[in-house]
Structures are given as structure tokens and as C-alpha cells.
PDB file of C-alpha atoms and ligand atoms in Angstrom:
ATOM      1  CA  UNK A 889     181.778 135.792 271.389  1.00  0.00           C
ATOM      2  CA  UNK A 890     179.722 132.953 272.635  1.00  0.00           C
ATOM      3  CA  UNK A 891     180.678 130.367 275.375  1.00  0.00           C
ATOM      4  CA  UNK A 892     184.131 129.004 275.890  1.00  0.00           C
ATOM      5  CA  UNK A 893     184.367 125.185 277.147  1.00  0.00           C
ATOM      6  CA  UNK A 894     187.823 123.901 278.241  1.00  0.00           C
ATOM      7  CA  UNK A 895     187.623 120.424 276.570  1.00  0.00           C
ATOM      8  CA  UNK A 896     190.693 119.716 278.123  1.00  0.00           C
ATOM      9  CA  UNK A 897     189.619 120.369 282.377  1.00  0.00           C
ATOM     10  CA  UNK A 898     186.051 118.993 281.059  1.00  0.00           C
ATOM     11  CA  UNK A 899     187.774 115.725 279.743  1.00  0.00           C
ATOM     12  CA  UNK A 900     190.108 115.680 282.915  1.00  0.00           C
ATOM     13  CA  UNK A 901     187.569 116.472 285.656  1.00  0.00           C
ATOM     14  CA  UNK A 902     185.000 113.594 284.125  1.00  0.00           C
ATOM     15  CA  UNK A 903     187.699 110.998 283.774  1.00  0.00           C
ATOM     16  CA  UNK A 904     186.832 107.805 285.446  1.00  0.00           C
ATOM     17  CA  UNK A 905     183.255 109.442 286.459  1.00  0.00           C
ATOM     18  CA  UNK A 906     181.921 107.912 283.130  1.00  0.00           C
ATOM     19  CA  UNK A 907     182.937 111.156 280.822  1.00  0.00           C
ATOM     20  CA  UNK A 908     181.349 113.988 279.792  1.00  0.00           C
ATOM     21  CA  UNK A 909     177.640 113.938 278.135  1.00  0.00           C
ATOM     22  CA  UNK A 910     178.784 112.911 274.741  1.00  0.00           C
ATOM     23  CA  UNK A 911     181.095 110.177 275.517  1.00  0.00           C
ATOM     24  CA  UNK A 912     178.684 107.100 275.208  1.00  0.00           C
ATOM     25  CA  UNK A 913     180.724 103.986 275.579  1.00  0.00           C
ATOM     26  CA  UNK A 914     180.504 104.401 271.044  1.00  0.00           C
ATOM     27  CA  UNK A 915     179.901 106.075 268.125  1.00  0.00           C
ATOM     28  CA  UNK A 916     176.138 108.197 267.707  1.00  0.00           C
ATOM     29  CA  UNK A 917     173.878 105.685 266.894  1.00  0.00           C
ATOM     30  CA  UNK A 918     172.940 107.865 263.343  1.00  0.00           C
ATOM     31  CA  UNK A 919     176.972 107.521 262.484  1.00  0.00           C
ATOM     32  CA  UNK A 920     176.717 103.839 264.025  1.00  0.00           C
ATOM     33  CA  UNK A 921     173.993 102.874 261.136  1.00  0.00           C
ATOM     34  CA  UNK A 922     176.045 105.031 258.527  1.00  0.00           C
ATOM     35  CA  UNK A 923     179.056 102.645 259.023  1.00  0.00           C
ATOM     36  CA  UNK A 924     176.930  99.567 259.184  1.00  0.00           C
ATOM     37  CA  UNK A 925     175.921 100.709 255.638  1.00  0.00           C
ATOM     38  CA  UNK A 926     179.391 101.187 254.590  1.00  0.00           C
ATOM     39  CA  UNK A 927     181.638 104.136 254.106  1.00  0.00           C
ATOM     40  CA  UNK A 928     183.739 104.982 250.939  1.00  0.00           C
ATOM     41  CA  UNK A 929     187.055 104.910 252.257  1.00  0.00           C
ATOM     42  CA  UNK A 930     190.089 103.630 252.327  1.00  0.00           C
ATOM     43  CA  UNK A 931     191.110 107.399 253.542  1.00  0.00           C
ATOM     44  CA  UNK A 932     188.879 108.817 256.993  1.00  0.00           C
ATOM     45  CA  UNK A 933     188.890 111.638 258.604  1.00  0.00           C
ATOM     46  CA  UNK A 934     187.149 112.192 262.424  1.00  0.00           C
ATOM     47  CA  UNK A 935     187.381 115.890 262.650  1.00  0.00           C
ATOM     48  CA  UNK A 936     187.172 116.655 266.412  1.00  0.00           C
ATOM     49  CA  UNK A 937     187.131 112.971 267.637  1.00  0.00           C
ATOM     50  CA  UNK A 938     187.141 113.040 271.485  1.00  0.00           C
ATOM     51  CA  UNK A 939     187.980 110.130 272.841  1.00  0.00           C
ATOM     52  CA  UNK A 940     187.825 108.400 269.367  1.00  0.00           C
ATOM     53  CA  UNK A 941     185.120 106.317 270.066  1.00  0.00           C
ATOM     54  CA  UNK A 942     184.131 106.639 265.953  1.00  0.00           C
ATOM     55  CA  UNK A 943     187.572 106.654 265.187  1.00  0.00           C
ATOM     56  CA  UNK A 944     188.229 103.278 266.314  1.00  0.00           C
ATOM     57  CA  UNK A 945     185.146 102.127 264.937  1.00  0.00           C
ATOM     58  CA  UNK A 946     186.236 103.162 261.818  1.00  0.00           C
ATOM     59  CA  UNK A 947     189.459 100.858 262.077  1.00  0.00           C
ATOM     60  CA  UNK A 948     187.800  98.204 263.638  1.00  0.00           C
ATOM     61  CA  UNK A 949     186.370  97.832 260.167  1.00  0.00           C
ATOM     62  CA  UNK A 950     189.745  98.501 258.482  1.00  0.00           C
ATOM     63  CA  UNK A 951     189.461 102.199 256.881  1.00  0.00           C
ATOM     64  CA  UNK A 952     192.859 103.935 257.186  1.00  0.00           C
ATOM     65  CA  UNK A 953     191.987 106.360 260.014  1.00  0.00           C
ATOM     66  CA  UNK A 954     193.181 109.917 260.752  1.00  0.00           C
ATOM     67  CA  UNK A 955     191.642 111.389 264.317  1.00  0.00           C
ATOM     68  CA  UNK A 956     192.182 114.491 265.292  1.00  0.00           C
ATOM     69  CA  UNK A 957     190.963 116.934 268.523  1.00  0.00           C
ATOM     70  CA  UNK A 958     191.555 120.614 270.369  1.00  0.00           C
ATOM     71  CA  UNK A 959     192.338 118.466 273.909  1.00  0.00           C
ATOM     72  CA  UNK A 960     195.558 117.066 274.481  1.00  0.00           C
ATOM     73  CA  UNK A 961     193.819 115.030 277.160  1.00  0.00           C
ATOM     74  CA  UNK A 962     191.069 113.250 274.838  1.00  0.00           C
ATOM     75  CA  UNK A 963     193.683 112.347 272.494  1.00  0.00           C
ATOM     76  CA  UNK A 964     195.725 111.064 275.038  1.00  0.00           C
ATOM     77  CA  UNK A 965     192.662 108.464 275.718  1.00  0.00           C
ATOM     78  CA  UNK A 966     192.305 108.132 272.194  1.00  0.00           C
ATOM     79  CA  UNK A 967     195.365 106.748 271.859  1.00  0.00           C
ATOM     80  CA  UNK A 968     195.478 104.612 275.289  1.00  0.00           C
ATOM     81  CA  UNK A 969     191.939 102.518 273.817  1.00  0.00           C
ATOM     82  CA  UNK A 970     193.621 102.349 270.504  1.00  0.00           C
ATOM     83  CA  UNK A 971     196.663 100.786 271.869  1.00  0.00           C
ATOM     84  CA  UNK A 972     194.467  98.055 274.026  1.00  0.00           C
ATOM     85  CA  UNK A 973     192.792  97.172 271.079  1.00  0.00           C
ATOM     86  CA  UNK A 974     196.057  96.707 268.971  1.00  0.00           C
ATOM     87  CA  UNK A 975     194.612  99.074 266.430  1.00  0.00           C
ATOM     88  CA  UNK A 976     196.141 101.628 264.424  1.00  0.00           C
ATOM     89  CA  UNK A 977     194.696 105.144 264.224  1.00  0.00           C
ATOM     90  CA  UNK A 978     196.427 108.259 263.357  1.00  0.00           C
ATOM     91  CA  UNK A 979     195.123 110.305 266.008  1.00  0.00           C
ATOM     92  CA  UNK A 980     197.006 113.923 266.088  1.00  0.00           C
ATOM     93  CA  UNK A 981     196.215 117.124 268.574  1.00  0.00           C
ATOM     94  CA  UNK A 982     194.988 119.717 266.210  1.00  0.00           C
ATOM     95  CA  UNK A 983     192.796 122.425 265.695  1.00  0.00           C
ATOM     96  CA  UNK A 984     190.060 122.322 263.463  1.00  0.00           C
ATOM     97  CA  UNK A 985     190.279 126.020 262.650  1.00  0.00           C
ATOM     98  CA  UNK A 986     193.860 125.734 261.623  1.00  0.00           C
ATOM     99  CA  UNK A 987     194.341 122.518 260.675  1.00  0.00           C
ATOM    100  CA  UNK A 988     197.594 120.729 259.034  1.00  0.00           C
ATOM    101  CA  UNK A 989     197.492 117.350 257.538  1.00  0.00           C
ATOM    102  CA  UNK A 990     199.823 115.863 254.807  1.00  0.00           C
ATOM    103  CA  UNK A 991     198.112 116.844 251.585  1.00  0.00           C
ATOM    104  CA  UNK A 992     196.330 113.434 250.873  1.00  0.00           C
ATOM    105  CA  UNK A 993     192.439 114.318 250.728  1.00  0.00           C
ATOM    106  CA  UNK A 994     190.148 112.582 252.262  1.00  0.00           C
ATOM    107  CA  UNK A 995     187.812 110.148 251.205  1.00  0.00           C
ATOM    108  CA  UNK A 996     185.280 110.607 253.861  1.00  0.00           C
ATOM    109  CA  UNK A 997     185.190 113.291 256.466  1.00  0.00           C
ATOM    110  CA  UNK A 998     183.422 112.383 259.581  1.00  0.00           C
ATOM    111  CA  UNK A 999     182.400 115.295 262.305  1.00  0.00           C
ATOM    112  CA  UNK A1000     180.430 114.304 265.256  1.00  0.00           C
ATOM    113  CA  UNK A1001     179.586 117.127 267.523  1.00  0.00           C
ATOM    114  CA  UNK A1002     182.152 119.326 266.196  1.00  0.00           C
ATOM    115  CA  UNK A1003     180.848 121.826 264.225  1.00  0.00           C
ATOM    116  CA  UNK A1004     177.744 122.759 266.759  1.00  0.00           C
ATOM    117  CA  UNK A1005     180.956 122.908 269.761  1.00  0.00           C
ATOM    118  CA  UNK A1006     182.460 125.805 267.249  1.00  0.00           C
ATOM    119  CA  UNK A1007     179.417 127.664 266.668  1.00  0.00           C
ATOM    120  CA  UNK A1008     178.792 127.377 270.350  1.00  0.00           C
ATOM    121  CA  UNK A1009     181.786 129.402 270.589  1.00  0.00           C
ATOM    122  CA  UNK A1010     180.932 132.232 267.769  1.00  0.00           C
ATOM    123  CA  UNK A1011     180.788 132.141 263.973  1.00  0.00           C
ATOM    124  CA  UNK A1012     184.287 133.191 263.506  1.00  0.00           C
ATOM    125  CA  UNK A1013     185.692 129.668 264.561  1.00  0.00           C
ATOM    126  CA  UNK A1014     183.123 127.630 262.779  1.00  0.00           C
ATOM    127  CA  UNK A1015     183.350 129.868 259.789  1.00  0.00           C
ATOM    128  CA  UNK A1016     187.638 128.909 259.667  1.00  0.00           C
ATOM    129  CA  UNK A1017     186.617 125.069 260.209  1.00  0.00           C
ATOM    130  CA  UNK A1018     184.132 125.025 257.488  1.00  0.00           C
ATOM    131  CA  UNK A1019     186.681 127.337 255.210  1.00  0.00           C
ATOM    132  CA  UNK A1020     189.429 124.382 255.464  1.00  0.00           C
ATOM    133  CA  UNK A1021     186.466 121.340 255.077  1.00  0.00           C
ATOM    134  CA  UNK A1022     186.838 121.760 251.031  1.00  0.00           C
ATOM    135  CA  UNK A1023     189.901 121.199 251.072  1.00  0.00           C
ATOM    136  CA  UNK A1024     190.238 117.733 253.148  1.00  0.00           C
ATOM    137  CA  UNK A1025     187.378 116.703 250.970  1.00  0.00           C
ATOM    138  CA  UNK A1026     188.581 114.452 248.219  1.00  0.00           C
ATOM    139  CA  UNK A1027     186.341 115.359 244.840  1.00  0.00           C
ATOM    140  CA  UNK A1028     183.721 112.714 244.831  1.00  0.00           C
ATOM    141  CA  UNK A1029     184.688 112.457 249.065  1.00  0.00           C
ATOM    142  CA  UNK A1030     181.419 111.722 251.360  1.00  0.00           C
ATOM    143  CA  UNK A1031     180.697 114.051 254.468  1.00  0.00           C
ATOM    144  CA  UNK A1032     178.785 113.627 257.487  1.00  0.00           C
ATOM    145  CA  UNK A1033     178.252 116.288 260.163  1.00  0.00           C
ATOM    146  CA  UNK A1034     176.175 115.321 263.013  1.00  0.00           C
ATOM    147  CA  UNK A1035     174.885 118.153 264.824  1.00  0.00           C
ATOM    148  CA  UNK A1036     172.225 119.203 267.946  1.00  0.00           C
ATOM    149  CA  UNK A1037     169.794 120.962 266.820  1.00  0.00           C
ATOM    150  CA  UNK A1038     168.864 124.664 268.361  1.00  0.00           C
ATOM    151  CA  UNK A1039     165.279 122.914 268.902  1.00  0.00           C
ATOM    152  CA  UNK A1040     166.836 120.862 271.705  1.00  0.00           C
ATOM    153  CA  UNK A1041     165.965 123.589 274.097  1.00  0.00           C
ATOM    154  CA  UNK A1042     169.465 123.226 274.963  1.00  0.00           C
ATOM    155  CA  UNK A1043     170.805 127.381 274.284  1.00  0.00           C
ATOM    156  CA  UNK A1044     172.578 126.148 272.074  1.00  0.00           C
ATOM    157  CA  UNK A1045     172.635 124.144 268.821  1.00  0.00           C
ATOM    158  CA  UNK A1046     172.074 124.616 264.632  1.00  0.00           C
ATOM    159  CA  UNK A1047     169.578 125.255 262.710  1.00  0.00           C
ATOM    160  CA  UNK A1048     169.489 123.430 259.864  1.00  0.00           C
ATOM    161  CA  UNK A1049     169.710 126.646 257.541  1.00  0.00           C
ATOM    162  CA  UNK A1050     172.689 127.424 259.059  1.00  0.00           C
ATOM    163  CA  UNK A1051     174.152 123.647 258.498  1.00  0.00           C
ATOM    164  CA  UNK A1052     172.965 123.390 255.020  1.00  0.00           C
ATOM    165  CA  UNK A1053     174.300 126.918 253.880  1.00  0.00           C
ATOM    166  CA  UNK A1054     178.083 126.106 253.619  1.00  0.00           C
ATOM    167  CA  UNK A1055     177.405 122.932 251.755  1.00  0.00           C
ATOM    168  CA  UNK A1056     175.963 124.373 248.616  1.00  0.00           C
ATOM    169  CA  UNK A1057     176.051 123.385 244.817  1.00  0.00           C
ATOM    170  CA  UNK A1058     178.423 123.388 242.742  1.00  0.00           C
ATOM    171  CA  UNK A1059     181.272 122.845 245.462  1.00  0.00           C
ATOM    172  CA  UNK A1060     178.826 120.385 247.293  1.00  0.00           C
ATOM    173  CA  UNK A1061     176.749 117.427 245.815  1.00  0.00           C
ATOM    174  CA  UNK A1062     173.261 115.948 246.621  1.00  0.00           C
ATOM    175  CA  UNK A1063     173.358 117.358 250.162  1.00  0.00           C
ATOM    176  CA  UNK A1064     170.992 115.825 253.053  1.00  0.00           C
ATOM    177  CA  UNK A1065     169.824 116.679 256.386  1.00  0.00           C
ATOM    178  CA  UNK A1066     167.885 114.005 258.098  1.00  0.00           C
ATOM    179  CA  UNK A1067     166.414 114.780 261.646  1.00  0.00           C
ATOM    180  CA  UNK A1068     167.884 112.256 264.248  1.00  0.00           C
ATOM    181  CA  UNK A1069     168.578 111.568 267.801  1.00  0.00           C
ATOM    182  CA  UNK A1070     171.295 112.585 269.634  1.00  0.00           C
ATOM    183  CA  UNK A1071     172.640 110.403 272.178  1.00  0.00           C
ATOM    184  CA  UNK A1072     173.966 112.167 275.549  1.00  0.00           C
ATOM    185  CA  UNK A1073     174.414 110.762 278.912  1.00  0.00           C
ATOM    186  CA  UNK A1074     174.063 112.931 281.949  1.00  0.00           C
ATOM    187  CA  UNK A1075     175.049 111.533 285.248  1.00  0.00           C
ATOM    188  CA  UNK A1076     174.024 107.906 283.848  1.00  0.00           C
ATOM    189  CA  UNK A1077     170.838 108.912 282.647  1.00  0.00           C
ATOM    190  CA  UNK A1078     170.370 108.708 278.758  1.00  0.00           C
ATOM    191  CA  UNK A1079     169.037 111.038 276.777  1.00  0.00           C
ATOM    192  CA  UNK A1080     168.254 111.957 273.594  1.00  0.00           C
ATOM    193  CA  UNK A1081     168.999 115.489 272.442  1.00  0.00           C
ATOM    194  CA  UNK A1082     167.107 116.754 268.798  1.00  0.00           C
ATOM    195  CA  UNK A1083     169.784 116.832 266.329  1.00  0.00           C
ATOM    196  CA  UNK A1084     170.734 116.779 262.739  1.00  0.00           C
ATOM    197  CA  UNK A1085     173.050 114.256 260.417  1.00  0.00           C
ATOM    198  CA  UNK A1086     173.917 116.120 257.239  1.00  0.00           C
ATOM    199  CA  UNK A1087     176.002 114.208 254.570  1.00  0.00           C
ATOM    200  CA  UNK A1088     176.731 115.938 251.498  1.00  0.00           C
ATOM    201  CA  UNK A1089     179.349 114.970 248.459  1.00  0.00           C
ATOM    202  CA  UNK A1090     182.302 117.035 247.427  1.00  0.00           C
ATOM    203  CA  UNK A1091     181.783 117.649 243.467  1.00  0.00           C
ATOM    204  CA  UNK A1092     183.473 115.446 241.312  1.00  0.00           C
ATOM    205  CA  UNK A1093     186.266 117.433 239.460  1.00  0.00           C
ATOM    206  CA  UNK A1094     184.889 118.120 235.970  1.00  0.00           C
TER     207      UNK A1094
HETATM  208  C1  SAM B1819     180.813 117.401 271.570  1.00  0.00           C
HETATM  209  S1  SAM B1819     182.461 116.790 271.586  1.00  0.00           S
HETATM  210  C2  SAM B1819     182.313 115.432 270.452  1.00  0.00           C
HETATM  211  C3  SAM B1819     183.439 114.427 270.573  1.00  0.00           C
HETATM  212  C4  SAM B1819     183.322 113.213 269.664  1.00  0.00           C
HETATM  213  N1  SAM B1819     183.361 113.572 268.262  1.00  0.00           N
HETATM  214  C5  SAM B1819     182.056 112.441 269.960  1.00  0.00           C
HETATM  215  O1  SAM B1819     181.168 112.346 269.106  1.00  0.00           O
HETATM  216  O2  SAM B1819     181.971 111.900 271.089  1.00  0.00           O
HETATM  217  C6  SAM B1819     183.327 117.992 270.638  1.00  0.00           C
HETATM  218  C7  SAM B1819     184.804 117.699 270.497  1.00  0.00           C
HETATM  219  O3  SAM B1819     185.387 118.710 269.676  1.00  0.00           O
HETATM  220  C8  SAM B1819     186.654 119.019 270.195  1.00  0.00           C
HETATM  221  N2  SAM B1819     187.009 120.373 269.750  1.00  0.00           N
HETATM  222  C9  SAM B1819     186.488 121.550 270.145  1.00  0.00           C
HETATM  223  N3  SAM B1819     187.075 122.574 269.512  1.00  0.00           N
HETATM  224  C10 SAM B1819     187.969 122.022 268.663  1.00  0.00           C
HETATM  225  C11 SAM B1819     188.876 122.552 267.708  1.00  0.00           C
HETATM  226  N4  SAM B1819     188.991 123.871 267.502  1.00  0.00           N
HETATM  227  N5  SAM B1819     189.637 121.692 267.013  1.00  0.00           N
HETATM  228  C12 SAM B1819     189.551 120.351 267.213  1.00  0.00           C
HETATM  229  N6  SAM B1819     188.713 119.792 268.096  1.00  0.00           N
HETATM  230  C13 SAM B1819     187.939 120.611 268.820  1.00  0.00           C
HETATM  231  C14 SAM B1819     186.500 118.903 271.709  1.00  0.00           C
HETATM  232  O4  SAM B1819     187.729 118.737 272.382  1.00  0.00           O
HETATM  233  C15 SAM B1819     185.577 117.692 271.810  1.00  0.00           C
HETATM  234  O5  SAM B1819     186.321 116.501 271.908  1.00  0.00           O
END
């Protein structure tokens, strides 16, 4: 059993004292040049959104966006910036281990700190997650997991054996782990954490 975060006090203790590290005023700057590129859409899913800082960068740019997280709190925000904005974002309180969504498969799947949080945890929890990612997955869907990397030095993190091994051929198409940047800030200072962006393509039915 590895270490248990309350997402929920963590979101409510840092509220109004800027966040907690991840929250960054926007999406990771790797996800922020993915979108600038373009997305295949019109069907998104932010698995483990936070605050939906992605999310809502997503509809900003008019994808149809589902949004969903553990803390009852972050979605609570979610919601609150989404309303402001006038924008519409389906964000839900779920679980990623058990999660239930109408059966309309994605066409990209977006996850953004969420499966290193999991593993943090133990394998069991990140095993159910990445047991139920298939299945959101849309054949011919794109993925993107953005990860820290073990080599942060934080304790913590994935290596990217571990990330690559559950997105395998033939379930999983031309799979690719780039080394990035991870953007965290800590008391107001940035920094930059070693990390990993995997995106990977559910087969096309055959
Ligand atoms: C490192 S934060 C990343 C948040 C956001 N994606 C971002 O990039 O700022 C991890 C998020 O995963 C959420 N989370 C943790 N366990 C979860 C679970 N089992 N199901 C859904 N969300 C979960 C946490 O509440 C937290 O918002």
C-alpha cells in the first residue's frame, strides 16, 4: 500500500492560497502544445481533471467535454470557473478505478497527473484505472497520459517501462513517450519536475 493523499482536505486547505503544486493557473505546457496542434475530437475525456484547468481548455476550443475527479471539492471549482466563463463542461465526481459514463467512447482521452497519483497509491488502483482505459477509448481514439517521472527525485513517479507496458500492440497503436517538463508550483516558486507525455492510439477495429 503506498501513500494515501486526501485530494479533497489538500484541495480545501490550499484554496485561495494559490492551490496545490499542480494547479498552475492552466493546462501542462506539453498538453498546452498538444491542443495547439489540434485534438481529434468532437468527444473528450479529462480523466482526473482537478480543477479542470484542461478541461476548460478543451471547450474553450469547442470539443464536447466530459471532466471527471475523486474530490468533490475540485469539481466543485471545476464547475464554479466553468460557469464564469459561460462554458459547458460535463464535469462529474467519479472514480477512475470504477468509473461509469454513458456508453459513448471517447474520441480522445486526456490524463494529466492521474495515473502517477494512482500508482502513488499502489498498483492495485492504477492497475483498475488502466483496466477500464480500453474501454473509454473509441477504436482509432488518441490518448495522452502525462506523467512525473521516478527520475524527479521526487519518491515517487513512473518509469517509463511501467507507462509504456499497458499500452501495448495490438490493443494499442504507434505508442510514444516523449521526455518533458512538468510544471509545479510550490509556494509561488515554479518548478519543473522530470516527467513523461505518452500518447498512444486505440487500434482501429479490423
Ligand atoms: C496531480 S492531480 C492533477 C489534476 C489535474 N489533472 C491537473 O493536471 O492539474 C491528480 C488528480 O487526480 C484526482 N484523483 C486521484 N485519485 C482519483 C481517482 N481514483 N479517481 C478520479 N480522480 C482521482 C485528484 O483528486 C487530483 O485532482
Amino acid at each position: 500500500m503506498g501513500e494515501r493523499i486526501d485530494f479533497d482536505a489538500v484541495y480545501q486547505e490550499t484554496a485561495g492560497l494559490g492551490g496545490p503544486p499542480w494547479e498552475i493557473g492552466g493546462p501542462q505546457p506539453a498538453l498546452a502544445a498538444v491542443l495547439d496542434q489540434g485534438v481529434k475530437g468532437p468527444k473528450v475525456l479529462d480523466a482526473g481533471c482537478g480543477t479542470g484547468d484542461l478541461a476548460l481548455a478543451l471547450a474553450r476550443r469547442g470539443y464536447d467535454v466530459t471532466a471527471v475527479d475523486i474530490s468533490p471539492v475540485a469539481i466543485e471549482m471545476a464547475r464554479a470557473k466553468a460557469a464564469a466563463e459561460g462554458l459547458a463542461v460535463r464535469f462529474e465526481v467519479q472514480d477512475a478505478t470504477r468509473l461509469s459514463l454513458p456508453p459513448a467512447p471517447f474520441d480522445s482521452v486526456f490524463d494529466s497527473g492521474l495515473l502517477h497519483s494512482l500508482q502513488r497509491r499502489g498498483d492495485d488502483e492504477a492497475d483498475a484505472y488502466l483496466a477500464l482505459l480500453p474501454g473509454l477509448a473509441a477504436p482509432g481514439a488518441t490518448v495522452f497520459v502525462l506523467a512525473v517521472s521516478l527520475r524527479a527525485g521526487e519518491g515517487w513517479g513512473l518509469t517509463e517501462e511501467y507507462l509504456r507496458s499497458p499500452f501495448a500492440a495490438p490493443a494499442w497503436v504507434g505508442t510514444e513517450v516523449e521526455e518533458i517538463g512538468v510544471a509545479a508550483d510550490w509556494d509561488g516558486r515554479d518548478l519543473t519536475l522530470s516527467g513523461f507525455l505518452l500518447r498512444t492510439i486505440r487500434a482501429p477495429e479490423t
